[in-house]
XYZ file of C-alpha atoms in Angstrom:
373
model
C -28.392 -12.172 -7.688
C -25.409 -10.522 -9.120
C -24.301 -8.279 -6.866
C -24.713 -10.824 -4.282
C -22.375 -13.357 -6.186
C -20.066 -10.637 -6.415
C -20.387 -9.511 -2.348
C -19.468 -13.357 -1.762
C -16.852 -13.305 -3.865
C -15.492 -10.251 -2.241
C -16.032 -11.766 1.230
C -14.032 -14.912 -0.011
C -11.014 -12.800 -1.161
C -11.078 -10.382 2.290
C -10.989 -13.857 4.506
C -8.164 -15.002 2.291
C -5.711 -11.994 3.013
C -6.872 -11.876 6.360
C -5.576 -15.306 6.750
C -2.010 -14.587 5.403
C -0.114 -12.306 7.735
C 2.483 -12.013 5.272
C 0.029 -10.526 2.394
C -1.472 -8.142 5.187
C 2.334 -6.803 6.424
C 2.680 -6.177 2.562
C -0.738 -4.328 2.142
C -0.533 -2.271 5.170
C 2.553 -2.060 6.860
C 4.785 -1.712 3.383
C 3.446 1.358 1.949
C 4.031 3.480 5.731
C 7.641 2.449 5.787
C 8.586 2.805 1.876
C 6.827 6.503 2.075
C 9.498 6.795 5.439
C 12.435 5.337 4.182
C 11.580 7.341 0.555
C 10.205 10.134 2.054
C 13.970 10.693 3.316
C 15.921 9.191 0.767
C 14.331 10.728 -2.600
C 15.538 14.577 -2.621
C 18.024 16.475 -4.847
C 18.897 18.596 -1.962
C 22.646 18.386 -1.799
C 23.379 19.461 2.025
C 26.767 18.895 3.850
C 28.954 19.353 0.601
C 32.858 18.712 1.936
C 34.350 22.187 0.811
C 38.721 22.548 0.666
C 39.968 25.982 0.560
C 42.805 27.626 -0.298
C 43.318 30.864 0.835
C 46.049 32.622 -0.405
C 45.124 35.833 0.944
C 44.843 35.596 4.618
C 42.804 38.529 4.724
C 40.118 39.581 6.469
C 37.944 39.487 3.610
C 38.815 36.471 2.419
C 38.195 35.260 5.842
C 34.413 36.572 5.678
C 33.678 34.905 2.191
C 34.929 31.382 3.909
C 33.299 31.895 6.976
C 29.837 33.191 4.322
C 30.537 29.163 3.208
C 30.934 27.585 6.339
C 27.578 29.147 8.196
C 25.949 27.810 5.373
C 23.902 24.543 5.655
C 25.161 23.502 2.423
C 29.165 23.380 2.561
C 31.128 21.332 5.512
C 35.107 22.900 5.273
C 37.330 19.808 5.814
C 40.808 21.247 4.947
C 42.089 24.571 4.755
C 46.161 23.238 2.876
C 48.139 26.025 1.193
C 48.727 24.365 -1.805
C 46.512 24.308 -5.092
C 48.036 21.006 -5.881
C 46.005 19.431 -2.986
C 43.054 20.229 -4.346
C 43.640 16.969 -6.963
C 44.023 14.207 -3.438
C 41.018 15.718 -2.060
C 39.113 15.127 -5.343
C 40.253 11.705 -6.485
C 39.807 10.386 -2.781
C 36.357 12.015 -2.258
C 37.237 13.633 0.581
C 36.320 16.646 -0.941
C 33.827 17.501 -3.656
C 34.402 21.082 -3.946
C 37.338 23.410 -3.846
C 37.570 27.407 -2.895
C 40.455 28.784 -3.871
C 40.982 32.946 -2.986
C 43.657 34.206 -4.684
C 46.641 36.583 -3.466
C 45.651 40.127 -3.557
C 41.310 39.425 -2.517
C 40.971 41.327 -0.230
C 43.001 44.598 -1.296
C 40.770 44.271 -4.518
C 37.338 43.953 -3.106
C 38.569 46.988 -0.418
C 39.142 49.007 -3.369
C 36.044 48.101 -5.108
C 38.188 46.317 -7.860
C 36.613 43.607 -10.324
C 38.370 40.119 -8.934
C 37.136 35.907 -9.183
C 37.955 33.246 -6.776
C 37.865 29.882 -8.441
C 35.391 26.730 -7.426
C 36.979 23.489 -8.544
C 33.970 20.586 -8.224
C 34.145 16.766 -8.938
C 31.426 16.018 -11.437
C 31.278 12.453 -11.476
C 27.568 13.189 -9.618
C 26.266 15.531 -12.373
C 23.405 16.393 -10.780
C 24.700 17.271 -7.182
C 27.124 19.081 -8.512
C 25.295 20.986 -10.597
C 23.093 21.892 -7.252
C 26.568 22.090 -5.382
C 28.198 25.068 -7.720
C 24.433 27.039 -7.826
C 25.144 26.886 -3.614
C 28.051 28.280 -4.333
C 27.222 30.957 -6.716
C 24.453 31.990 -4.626
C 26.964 32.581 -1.618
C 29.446 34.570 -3.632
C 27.278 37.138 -4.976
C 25.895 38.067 -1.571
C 28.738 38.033 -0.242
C 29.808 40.719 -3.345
C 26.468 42.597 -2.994
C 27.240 43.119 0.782
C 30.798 44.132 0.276
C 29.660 46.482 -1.932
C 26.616 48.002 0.126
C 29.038 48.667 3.031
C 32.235 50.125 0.525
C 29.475 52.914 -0.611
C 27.474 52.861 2.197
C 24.221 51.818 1.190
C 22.726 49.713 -1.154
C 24.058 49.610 -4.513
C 22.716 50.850 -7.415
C 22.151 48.529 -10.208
C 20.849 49.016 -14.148
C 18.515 45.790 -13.969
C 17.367 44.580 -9.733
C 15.927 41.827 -9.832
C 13.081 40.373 -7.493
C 12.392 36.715 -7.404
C 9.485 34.931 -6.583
C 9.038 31.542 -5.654
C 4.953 30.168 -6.432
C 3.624 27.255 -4.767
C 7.036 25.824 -3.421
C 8.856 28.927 -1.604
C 11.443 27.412 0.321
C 12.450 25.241 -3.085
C 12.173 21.820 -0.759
C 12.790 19.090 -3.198
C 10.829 16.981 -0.283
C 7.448 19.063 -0.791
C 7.937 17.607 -4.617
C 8.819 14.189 -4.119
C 6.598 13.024 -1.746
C 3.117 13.342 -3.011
C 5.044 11.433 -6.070
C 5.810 8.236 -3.513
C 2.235 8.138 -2.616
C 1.388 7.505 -6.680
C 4.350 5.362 -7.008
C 3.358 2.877 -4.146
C -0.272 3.095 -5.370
C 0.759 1.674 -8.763
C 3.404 -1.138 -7.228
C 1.204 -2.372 -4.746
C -2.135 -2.474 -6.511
C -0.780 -3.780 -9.687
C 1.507 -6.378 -7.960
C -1.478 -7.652 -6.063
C -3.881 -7.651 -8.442
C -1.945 -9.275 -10.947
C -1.371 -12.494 -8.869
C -5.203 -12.250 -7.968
C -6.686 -14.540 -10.805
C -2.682 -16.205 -10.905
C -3.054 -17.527 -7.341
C -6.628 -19.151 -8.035
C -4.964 -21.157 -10.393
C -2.316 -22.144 -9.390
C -4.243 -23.671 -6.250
C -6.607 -25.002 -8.178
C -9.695 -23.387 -7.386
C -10.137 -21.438 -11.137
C -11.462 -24.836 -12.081
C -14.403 -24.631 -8.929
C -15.022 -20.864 -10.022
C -15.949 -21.799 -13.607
C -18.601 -23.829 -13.078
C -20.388 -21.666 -10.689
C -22.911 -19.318 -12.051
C -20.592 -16.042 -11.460
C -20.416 -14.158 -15.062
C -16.742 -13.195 -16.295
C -17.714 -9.838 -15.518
C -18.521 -10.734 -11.960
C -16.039 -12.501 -11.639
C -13.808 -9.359 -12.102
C -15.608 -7.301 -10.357
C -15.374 -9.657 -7.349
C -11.371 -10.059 -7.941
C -10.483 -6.484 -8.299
C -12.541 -4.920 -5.581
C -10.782 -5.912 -2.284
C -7.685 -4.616 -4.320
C -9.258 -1.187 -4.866
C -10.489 -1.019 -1.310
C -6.779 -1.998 0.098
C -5.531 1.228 -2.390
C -8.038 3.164 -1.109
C -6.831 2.513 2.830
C -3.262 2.666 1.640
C -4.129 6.338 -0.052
C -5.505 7.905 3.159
C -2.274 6.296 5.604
C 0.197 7.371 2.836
C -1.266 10.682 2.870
C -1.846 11.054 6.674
C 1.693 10.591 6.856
C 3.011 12.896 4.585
C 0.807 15.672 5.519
C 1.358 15.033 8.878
C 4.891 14.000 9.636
C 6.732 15.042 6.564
C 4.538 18.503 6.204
C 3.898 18.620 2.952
C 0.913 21.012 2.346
C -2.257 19.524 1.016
C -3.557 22.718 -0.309
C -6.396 21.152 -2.812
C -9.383 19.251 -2.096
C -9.081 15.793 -0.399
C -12.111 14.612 -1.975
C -10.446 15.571 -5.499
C -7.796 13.805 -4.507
C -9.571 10.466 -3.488
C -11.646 10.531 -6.891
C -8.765 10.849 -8.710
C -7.411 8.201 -6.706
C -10.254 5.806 -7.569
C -9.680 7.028 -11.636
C -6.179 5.903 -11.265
C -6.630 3.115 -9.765
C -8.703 1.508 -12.727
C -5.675 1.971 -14.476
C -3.481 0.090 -11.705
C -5.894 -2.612 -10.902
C -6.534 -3.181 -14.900
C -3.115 -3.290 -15.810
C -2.643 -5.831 -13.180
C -5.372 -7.813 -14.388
C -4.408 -7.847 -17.946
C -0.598 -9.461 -16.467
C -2.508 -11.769 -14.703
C -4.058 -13.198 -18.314
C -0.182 -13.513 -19.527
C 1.078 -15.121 -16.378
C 1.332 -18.674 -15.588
C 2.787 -18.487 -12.168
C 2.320 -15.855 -9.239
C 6.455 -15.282 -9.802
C 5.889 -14.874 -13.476
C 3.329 -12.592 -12.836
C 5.800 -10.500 -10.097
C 8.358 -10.899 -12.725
C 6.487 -9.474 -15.796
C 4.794 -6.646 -14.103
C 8.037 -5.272 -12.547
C 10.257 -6.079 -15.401
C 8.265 -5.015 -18.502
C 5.755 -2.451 -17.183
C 6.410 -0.900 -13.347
C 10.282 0.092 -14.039
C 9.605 1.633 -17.511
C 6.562 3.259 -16.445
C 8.355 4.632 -13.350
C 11.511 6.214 -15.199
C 9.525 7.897 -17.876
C 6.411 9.015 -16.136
C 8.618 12.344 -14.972
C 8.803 10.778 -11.189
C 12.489 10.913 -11.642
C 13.404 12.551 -14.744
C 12.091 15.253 -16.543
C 10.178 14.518 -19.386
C 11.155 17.326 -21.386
C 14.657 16.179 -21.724
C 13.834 12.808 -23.170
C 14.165 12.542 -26.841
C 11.093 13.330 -28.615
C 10.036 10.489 -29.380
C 10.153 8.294 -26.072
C 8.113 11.495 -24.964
C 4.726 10.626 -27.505
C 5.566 7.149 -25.395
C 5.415 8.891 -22.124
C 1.816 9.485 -23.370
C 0.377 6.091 -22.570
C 1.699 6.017 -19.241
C -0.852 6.468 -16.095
C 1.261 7.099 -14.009
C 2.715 10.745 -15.811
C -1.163 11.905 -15.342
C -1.961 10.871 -12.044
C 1.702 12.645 -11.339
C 0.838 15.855 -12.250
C -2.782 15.733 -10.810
C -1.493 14.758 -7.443
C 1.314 17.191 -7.319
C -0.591 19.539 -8.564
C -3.509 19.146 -5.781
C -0.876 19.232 -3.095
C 1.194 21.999 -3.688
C -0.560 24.218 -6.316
C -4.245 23.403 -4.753
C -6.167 23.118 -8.219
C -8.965 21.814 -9.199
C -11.514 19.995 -11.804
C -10.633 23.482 -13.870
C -7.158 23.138 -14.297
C -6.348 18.983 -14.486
C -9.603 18.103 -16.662
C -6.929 17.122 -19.276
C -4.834 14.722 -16.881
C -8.113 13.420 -14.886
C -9.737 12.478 -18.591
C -6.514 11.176 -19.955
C -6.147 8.953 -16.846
C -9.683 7.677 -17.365
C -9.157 6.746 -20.901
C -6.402 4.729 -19.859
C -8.278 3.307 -16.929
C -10.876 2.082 -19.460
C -8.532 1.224 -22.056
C -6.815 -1.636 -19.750
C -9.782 -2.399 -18.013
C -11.545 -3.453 -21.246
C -8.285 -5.214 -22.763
C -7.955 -7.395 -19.689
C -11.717 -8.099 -19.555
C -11.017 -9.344 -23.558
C -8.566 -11.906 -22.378
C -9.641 -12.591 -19.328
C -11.942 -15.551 -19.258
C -13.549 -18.045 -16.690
C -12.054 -20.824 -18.479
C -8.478 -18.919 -18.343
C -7.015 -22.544 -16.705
């Protein structure tokens, strides 16, 4: 009799979304074109940097090291002026954000295998890019010195430490391959919290709590009857997120799909209960979009590591970071897409994320009640 209170209850909750067209654009439609519109937007790749140069050479090599800049993806030259003093227009107007400048005498120095600089002047108002921007840079100017000095010699030159570096898991360093499998947690936890947390919200504020509590559905039931359309939507959202970013943004899904969808599941008791749980502290469906995005979605997103590292928090917002789903199910995703691992290496992260899942799931069922109106 239980299960098929709780199939009705279901049913009843399917026919509702199906009648709003709004709820279903939300559901289905939202999650494709944030993982699009994100999918694009959220990289630290800094391409197209405006470069100025000053060359106060004119030689032929300090023609190479400019032109080493400008075949590069990464640099755009806008302005080639004579002056240094230029350099400070360029700057404050943002028409630039970096500066070359090659001094007098380059070229005879690097002909005669002399020790010389250029300088790189960079705005750093944008921290981060420029950061990127001057590692570009730094990059281009020492093979442009390790081929100047292969060809002065004639072959390759001999250094007392060579290097060789190797790049696991992520070769071509695409910040894309990184930040994408991170959307599809991100819009897990917005939508499925969001929607469960005006599940029970929405039944009262029409009225209809008041019917369910004197039917013979069990708080437990009646649960179980709430949440389940929501974890069947995350489910369907899962597989088109993923579809999509395996198959038009390429990311490689080198790990086991069926890892992934159990893990999916996992985290999703953690979504779905922490949605519940607002839902008990919520006396409106705004309140209820209010509190969850305010006071748990936009903490949990900045210090699950989506955006910034967690190791450069202080130490002890990072024992915070510790009750957060979302860091888990971060590294277990990432971790199944790009590094391909399994049960062996993200027991610690899969049982963390089920302790939470359990841990919300139990404190919502504790304030939940039948006779919440």
């Amino acid at each position: 009799m239980a299960l098929r209170r709780i199939r009705c209850l279901i049913v009843k909750e399917l026919i509702e979304l199906r009648g709003d067209p709004r709820l279903f654009g939300i559901v289905i439609m939202a999650p494709i074109i944030q993982l699009f519109v994100l999918g694009y937007a959220a990289t630290t790749d800094v391409k197209n940097i405006p470069l100025l140069v000053v060359d106060a050479d004119h030689s032929v090599e300090s023609r190479s090291l400019i032109d080493s800049f400008a075949a590069s993806a990464n640099f755009v030259v806008v302005d080639e002026p004579t002056d240094t003093r230029a350099i400070d227009g360029h700057l404050e107007h943002g028409t630039a954000w970096m500066a070359l400048t090659i001094p007098r005498g380059f070229g005879t120095d690097v002909t005669a295998g002399r020790s010389t600089s250029v300088q790189v002047t960079a705005d750093g108002t944008d921290a981060t890019s420029t950061g990127v921007a001057l590692g570009y840079a730094r990059t281009i100017v020492a093979a442009y010195s390790a081929e100047r000095s292969a060809a002065r010699v004639g072959r390759q030159p001999v250094l007392p430490v060579d290097v060789e570096l190797r790049v696991w898991f992520n070769p071509r360093l695409e910040s894309r391959d990184f930040m994408v499998p991170g959307i599809v947690a991100l819009l897990l936890l917005v939508i499925t919290t969001n929607l469960s947390a005006m599940a029970i919200v929405r039944e009262r504020e029409i009225g209809t709590l008041e019917q369910l509590s004197v039917t013979p559905l069990a708080r437990w039931e009646l649960i179980v009857g709430k949440l389940l359309p929501y974890a069947l939507i995350g489910m369907v959202d899962v597989l088109l997120v993923t579809a999509a970013a395996v198959a038009w943004f390429e990311v490689p899904l080198r790990g086991s799909f069926t890892l992934l969808l159990g893990c999916s599941v996992i985290y999703l008791l953690s979504t779905l209960g922490l949605g519940l749980f607002v839902s008990t502290i919520s006396q409106t469906q705004q309140q209820a979009s209010m509190t969850s995005t305010f006071f748990f979605l936009t903490p949990m997103i900045y210090l699950s590591g989506f955006t910034f590292p967690i190791e450069n928090m202080p130490e002890w917002i990072q024992y915070v970071t510790y009750a957060i789903p979302l860091r888990y199910f971060l590294v277990i995703v990432r971790g199944i897409f790009l590094k391909g691992v399994g049960v062996d290496i993200l027991w610690p992260q899969i049982a963390a994320l089920l302790a939470c899942g359990l841990f919300l799931i139990t404190l919502a069922t504790l304030r939940s009640s039948k006779r919440l109106a």
